[in-house]
Every structure is written in C-alpha cells, then in structure tokens.
Short mmCIF file of the C-alpha atoms (twelve columns), coordinates in Angstrom:
data_MODEL
# 
_entry.id   MODEL 
# 
loop_
_atom_site.group_PDB 
_atom_site.id 
_atom_site.type_symbol 
_atom_site.label_atom_id 
_atom_site.label_alt_id 
_atom_site.label_comp_id 
_atom_site.label_asym_id 
_atom_site.label_seq_id 
_atom_site.Cartn_x 
_atom_site.Cartn_y 
_atom_site.Cartn_z 
_atom_site.pdbx_PDB_model_num 
ATOM 1   C CA . MET A 1   67.818  -56.751 -2.985  1 
ATOM 2   C CA . ASP A 2   68.345  -53.792 -0.991  1 
ATOM 3   C CA . GLN A 3   68.215  -51.819 -4.295  1 
ATOM 4   C CA . LYS A 4   64.805  -53.563 -4.866  1 
ATOM 5   C CA . ASN A 5   63.690  -52.694 -1.439  1 
ATOM 6   C CA . ASN A 6   64.727  -48.767 -1.804  1 
ATOM 7   C CA . ASN A 7   63.055  -48.642 -5.289  1 
ATOM 8   C CA . VAL A 8   59.750  -50.033 -3.621  1 
ATOM 9   C CA . GLU A 9   60.113  -47.627 -0.584  1 
ATOM 10  C CA . ASN A 10  60.801  -44.899 -2.903  1 
ATOM 11  C CA . GLU A 11  57.865  -45.693 -5.310  1 
ATOM 12  C CA . ILE A 12  55.905  -45.997 -1.947  1 
ATOM 13  C CA . GLU A 13  56.944  -42.522 -0.692  1 
ATOM 14  C CA . GLN A 14  56.070  -40.924 -4.022  1 
ATOM 15  C CA . GLU A 15  52.615  -42.440 -4.274  1 
ATOM 16  C CA . ASN A 16  52.086  -41.038 -0.508  1 
ATOM 17  C CA . ASP A 17  53.329  -37.928 -1.569  1 
ATOM 18  C CA . GLN A 18  51.049  -37.751 -4.544  1 
ATOM 19  C CA . ASN A 19  48.187  -38.822 -2.286  1 
ATOM 20  C CA . GLN A 20  48.810  -36.065 0.220   1 
ATOM 21  C CA . ASP A 21  49.210  -33.496 -2.621  1 
ATOM 22  C CA . ALA A 22  45.712  -34.493 -4.241  1 
ATOM 23  C CA . SER A 23  44.089  -34.746 -0.557  1 
ATOM 24  C CA . SER A 24  45.163  -31.113 0.480   1 
ATOM 25  C CA . SER A 25  43.968  -29.774 -2.912  1 
ATOM 26  C CA . ASN A 26  40.368  -31.711 -2.486  1 
ATOM 27  C CA . GLU A 27  40.635  -30.112 1.226   1 
ATOM 28  C CA . SER A 28  41.166  -26.589 -0.097  1 
ATOM 29  C CA . SER A 29  38.682  -26.845 -2.832  1 
ATOM 30  C CA . SER A 30  36.036  -27.913 -0.302  1 
ATOM 31  C CA . HIS A 31  36.956  -25.077 1.905   1 
ATOM 32  C CA . GLU A 32  36.519  -22.778 -0.837  1 
ATOM 33  C CA . GLN A 33  33.331  -24.023 -1.775  1 
ATOM 34  C CA . LEU A 34  31.935  -23.985 1.709   1 
ATOM 35  C CA . ALA A 35  33.207  -20.369 2.136   1 
ATOM 36  C CA . LEU A 36  31.301  -19.529 -1.012  1 
ATOM 37  C CA . GLU A 37  28.227  -21.052 0.372   1 
ATOM 38  C CA . TYR A 38  28.439  -19.088 3.386   1 
ATOM 39  C CA . LYS A 39  29.126  -15.750 1.449   1 
ATOM 40  C CA . GLU A 40  26.001  -16.464 -0.422  1 
ATOM 41  C CA . GLN A 41  24.005  -17.217 2.633   1 
ATOM 42  C CA . TRP A 42  25.390  -14.267 4.242   1 
ATOM 43  C CA . ILE A 43  24.238  -11.985 1.109   1 
ATOM 44  C CA . ARG A 44  20.893  -13.574 0.994   1 
ATOM 45  C CA . ALA A 45  20.375  -12.865 5.024   1 
ATOM 46  C CA . VAL A 46  21.436  -9.217  4.239   1 
ATOM 47  C CA . ALA A 47  19.132  -8.935  1.343   1 
ATOM 48  C CA . GLU A 48  16.088  -10.150 3.280   1 
ATOM 49  C CA . THR A 49  16.709  -7.940  6.199   1 
ATOM 50  C CA . GLU A 50  16.657  -5.007  3.954   1 
ATOM 51  C CA . ASN A 51  13.519  -6.051  2.491   1 
ATOM 52  C CA . LEU A 52  11.944  -6.392  5.810   1 
ATOM 53  C CA . ARG A 53  13.465  -2.922  7.193   1 
ATOM 54  C CA . LYS A 54  11.639  -1.255  4.131   1 
ATOM 55  C CA . ARG A 55  8.327   -3.332  4.358   1 
ATOM 56  C CA . PHE A 56  7.962   -2.389  8.016   1 
ATOM 57  C CA . GLU A 57  8.878   1.161   7.465   1 
ATOM 58  C CA . LYS A 58  6.220   1.447   4.970   1 
ATOM 59  C CA . GLU A 59  3.718   -0.010  7.189   1 
ATOM 60  C CA . LYS A 60  4.797   2.214   9.977   1 
ATOM 61  C CA . GLU A 61  3.921   5.379   7.545   1 
ATOM 62  C CA . ASP A 62  0.788   3.683   6.275   1 
ATOM 63  C CA . ALA A 63  -0.366  3.435   10.137  1 
ATOM 64  C CA . LEU A 64  0.699   7.158   10.701  1 
ATOM 65  C CA . LYS A 65  -1.076  8.257   7.569   1 
ATOM 66  C CA . TYR A 66  -4.404  6.378   8.434   1 
ATOM 67  C CA . ALA A 67  -4.393  6.306   11.945  1 
ATOM 68  C CA . ILE A 68  -7.354  8.851   11.753  1 
ATOM 69  C CA . THR A 69  -9.577  6.990   9.609   1 
ATOM 70  C CA . LYS A 70  -12.358 6.077   12.313  1 
ATOM 71  C CA . PHE A 71  -12.100 9.717   13.797  1 
ATOM 72  C CA . ALA A 72  -12.426 11.246  10.061  1 
ATOM 73  C CA . ARG A 73  -15.400 8.966   9.334   1 
ATOM 74  C CA . ASP A 74  -17.121 10.343  12.438  1 
ATOM 75  C CA . MET A 75  -16.289 13.937  11.377  1 
ATOM 76  C CA . LEU A 76  -17.984 13.216  8.178   1 
ATOM 77  C CA . SER A 77  -21.301 13.171  9.883   1 
ATOM 78  C CA . ILE A 78  -20.973 16.549  11.250  1 
ATOM 79  C CA . GLY A 79  -19.963 17.885  8.005   1 
ATOM 80  C CA . ASP A 80  -23.095 16.113  6.201   1 
ATOM 81  C CA . ASN A 81  -25.287 17.809  9.043   1 
ATOM 82  C CA . ILE A 82  -24.010 21.217  8.382   1 
ATOM 83  C CA . GLN A 83  -24.650 20.962  4.520   1 
ATOM 84  C CA . ARG A 84  -28.140 19.771  5.344   1 
ATOM 85  C CA . ALA A 85  -28.900 22.599  7.787   1 
ATOM 86  C CA . LEU A 86  -27.359 24.845  5.299   1 
ATOM 87  C CA . SER A 87  -29.711 23.703  2.429   1 
ATOM 88  C CA . SER A 88  -32.778 23.703  4.360   1 
ATOM 89  C CA . CYS A 89  -32.205 27.512  6.027   1 
ATOM 90  C CA . GLU A 90  -31.178 28.971  2.638   1 
ATOM 91  C CA . GLU A 91  -34.803 29.309  1.219   1 
ATOM 92  C CA . SER A 92  -35.604 31.197  4.385   1 
ATOM 93  C CA . SER A 93  -35.795 35.102  4.096   1 
ATOM 94  C CA . SER A 94  -36.003 36.246  7.699   1 
ATOM 95  C CA . THR A 95  -32.906 38.108  8.721   1 
ATOM 96  C CA . ASP A 96  -32.437 35.855  11.922  1 
ATOM 97  C CA . MET A 97  -32.212 32.855  9.703   1 
ATOM 98  C CA . LYS A 98  -29.947 34.990  7.313   1 
ATOM 99  C CA . SER A 99  -27.180 35.176  10.180  1 
ATOM 100 C CA . ILE A 100 -27.553 31.669  11.073  1 
ATOM 101 C CA . VAL A 101 -26.987 30.602  7.407   1 
ATOM 102 C CA . GLU A 102 -23.824 32.949  7.643   1 
ATOM 103 C CA . GLY A 103 -22.683 31.137  10.751  1 
ATOM 104 C CA . LEU A 104 -23.370 27.602  9.133   1 
ATOM 105 C CA . LYS A 105 -21.547 28.687  6.152   1 
ATOM 106 C CA . LEU A 106 -18.225 29.794  8.128   1 
ATOM 107 C CA . VAL A 107 -18.448 26.767  9.941   1 
ATOM 108 C CA . GLU A 108 -18.891 24.477  6.928   1 
ATOM 109 C CA . SER A 109 -15.789 26.326  5.217   1 
ATOM 110 C CA . GLU A 110 -13.844 25.652  8.528   1 
ATOM 111 C CA . CYS A 111 -14.814 22.330  8.375   1 
ATOM 112 C CA . ALA A 112 -13.793 21.548  4.642   1 
ATOM 113 C CA . SER A 113 -10.678 23.468  5.303   1 
ATOM 114 C CA . ILE A 114 -9.702  21.079  8.386   1 
ATOM 115 C CA . PHE A 115 -10.592 17.999  5.947   1 
ATOM 116 C CA . GLU A 116 -8.054  19.105  3.162   1 
ATOM 117 C CA . ARG A 117 -5.407  19.734  5.700   1 
ATOM 118 C CA . HIS A 118 -5.682  16.456  6.857   1 
ATOM 119 C CA . GLY A 119 -5.833  14.815  3.611   1 
ATOM 120 C CA . ILE A 120 -9.791  14.208  3.310   1 
ATOM 121 C CA . ALA A 121 -10.961 14.936  -0.116  1 
ATOM 122 C CA . SER A 122 -14.732 14.628  -1.476  1 
ATOM 123 C CA . VAL A 123 -15.960 12.504  -4.044  1 
ATOM 124 C CA . SER A 124 -18.274 14.175  -6.059  1 
ATOM 125 C CA . PRO A 125 -18.817 12.403  -9.425  1 
ATOM 126 C CA . LEU A 126 -22.000 14.120  -11.120 1 
ATOM 127 C CA . ASN A 127 -22.205 13.348  -14.861 1 
ATOM 128 C CA . GLU A 128 -18.991 10.874  -14.330 1 
ATOM 129 C CA . PRO A 129 -18.634 7.476   -15.107 1 
ATOM 130 C CA . PHE A 130 -19.886 5.102   -12.396 1 
ATOM 131 C CA . ASN A 131 -16.963 3.792   -10.573 1 
ATOM 132 C CA . PRO A 132 -17.619 0.728   -7.977  1 
ATOM 133 C CA . GLU A 133 -14.513 1.382   -6.145  1 
ATOM 134 C CA . PHE A 134 -15.663 5.161   -5.056  1 
ATOM 135 C CA . HIS A 135 -19.574 5.290   -5.860  1 
ATOM 136 C CA . GLN A 136 -22.208 2.973   -4.448  1 
ATOM 137 C CA . ALA A 137 -25.129 2.990   -6.677  1 
ATOM 138 C CA . MET A 138 -28.678 3.341   -4.743  1 
ATOM 139 C CA . PHE A 139 -30.884 3.364   -7.653  1 
ATOM 140 C CA . GLU A 140 -30.954 3.775   -11.750 1 
ATOM 141 C CA . ILE A 141 -32.688 6.378   -13.807 1 
ATOM 142 C CA . PRO A 142 -33.817 5.519   -17.253 1 
ATOM 143 C CA . THR A 143 -32.192 7.752   -20.119 1 
ATOM 144 C CA . PRO A 144 -32.775 7.582   -23.937 1 
ATOM 145 C CA . ASN A 145 -29.367 9.218   -24.752 1 
ATOM 146 C CA . GLN A 146 -26.709 6.314   -24.852 1 
ATOM 147 C CA . ASP A 147 -23.960 8.614   -24.031 1 
ATOM 148 C CA . GLU A 148 -25.155 9.041   -20.329 1 
ATOM 149 C CA . VAL A 149 -25.739 5.288   -19.801 1 
ATOM 150 C CA . GLY A 150 -23.487 4.403   -16.911 1 
ATOM 151 C CA . LYS A 151 -22.688 7.886   -15.676 1 
ATOM 152 C CA . VAL A 152 -23.824 9.181   -12.235 1 
ATOM 153 C CA . ALA A 153 -27.359 11.021  -12.753 1 
ATOM 154 C CA . GLN A 154 -27.741 12.178  -9.013  1 
ATOM 155 C CA . ILE A 155 -25.788 12.178  -5.737  1 
ATOM 156 C CA . ILE A 156 -27.686 11.580  -2.518  1 
ATOM 157 C CA . GLN A 157 -24.516 11.581  -0.280  1 
ATOM 158 C CA . VAL A 158 -20.992 12.808  -1.220  1 
ATOM 159 C CA . GLY A 159 -18.260 10.449  -0.572  1 
ATOM 160 C CA . TYR A 160 -14.921 10.825  0.912   1 
ATOM 161 C CA . THR A 161 -11.243 9.754   0.493   1 
ATOM 162 C CA . LEU A 162 -8.267  9.718   3.103   1 
ATOM 163 C CA . HIS A 163 -5.022  10.176  1.178   1 
ATOM 164 C CA . GLY A 164 -6.766  8.477   -1.857  1 
ATOM 165 C CA . ARG A 165 -7.815  5.619   0.162   1 
ATOM 166 C CA . LEU A 166 -11.854 5.161   0.381   1 
ATOM 167 C CA . LEU A 167 -13.297 6.371   3.561   1 
ATOM 168 C CA . ARG A 168 -16.992 6.567   2.396   1 
ATOM 169 C CA . PRO A 169 -18.443 5.541   -0.913  1 
ATOM 170 C CA . ALA A 170 -20.711 8.280   -2.614  1 
ATOM 171 C CA . LEU A 171 -24.249 7.286   -2.648  1 
ATOM 172 C CA . VAL A 172 -25.548 8.182   -6.224  1 
ATOM 173 C CA . GLY A 173 -28.236 7.336   -8.771  1 
ATOM 174 C CA . VAL A 174 -26.908 5.960   -12.176 1 
ATOM 175 C CA . TYR A 175 -28.380 6.513   -15.581 1 
ATOM 176 C CA . LYS A 176 -29.374 3.098   -17.268 1 
ATOM 177 C CA . ALA A 177 -30.680 2.633   -21.013 1 
ATOM 178 C CA . SER A 178 -34.140 2.986   -21.456 1 
# 
C-alpha cells in the first residue's frame, strides 16, 4: 500500500510540475504580449507627437508669412491712388505737372519694389482665361470671336496675391458669346 501511495504521490507531483510549467509559460507569453502592446502604443504616441510638431511648425511659418495681410490690403489702396493720379496727370503738358508726374512715378516704383520685396504680386490678367479664384467679373462684353469667349477683356482694378494667396481679386470684364 505504501508503494501505491508513493505512486499516487509521484503522479500528483508530476501533474503539479506540469501545471506549474504550463502556467509559467502562459504567464511569460502574456507578459510578452503585454510588452508588445505597450511598445506599439509607444510607437504610435511618438509618431503622433512628431506629426503634431510638424503641423505646429507649418502653422507657425504660415502665421509669420501672412501676418501682414491686413496691412498689405491697406497699402494696396495707396498704390491704386498713385496709379490713378499718374494716369490723370500724364495728359497734361505743363512743366509743373511733368515734375509732379515724375515724382509720382518714383513713388509708384518704390511702392512696387516694396510690394515685391514682401511677396506681394499683382494679378493683371488681360486676355487670359477668366479664373474665379483670382478674378471677379464685373460685367460681360459680347464678342463674335469664339476664341475670346471666357477671357478677360478689360481690367477695372488690378488684383494682388501675397505669397501666392489671394489678397484682392482683380476686377475684370469678361468676353461672352454674342
């Protein structure tokens, strides 16, 4: 009977050893899986942080680049008024007016160089296809020529862009089929 008890005890010990080995391998496999999950979460968090950094950097650059938008719009009216003064004075033949016209031309060229230096470009689309992103149609002009239909016929006011972004649309007249 002692032998039977010993055999039973040995069998029980063997089963316990097997159960412990199985549970320890299950524990190590669950730890490995948990470690993989944490690693994946960490990689995603790092990637998201990098994306946020890039997005904020771009927003910062855009804010600096387009910070002068309101000021630039206000300056456009000064340039427009100088051009109007020039066009109204150029027909005069008096010597006093000629010196005024020369002064206005100098001011206009300085204004144009300042605009260029700060990324402000004019949109002067005469005889180009009408583009609603940069032009505002004020009226239509009938034309028998089908090649001209949809093109800008007349510019009422020149438009401007700031680093490629529309600052003010060009006010234009567009050809239409008659």
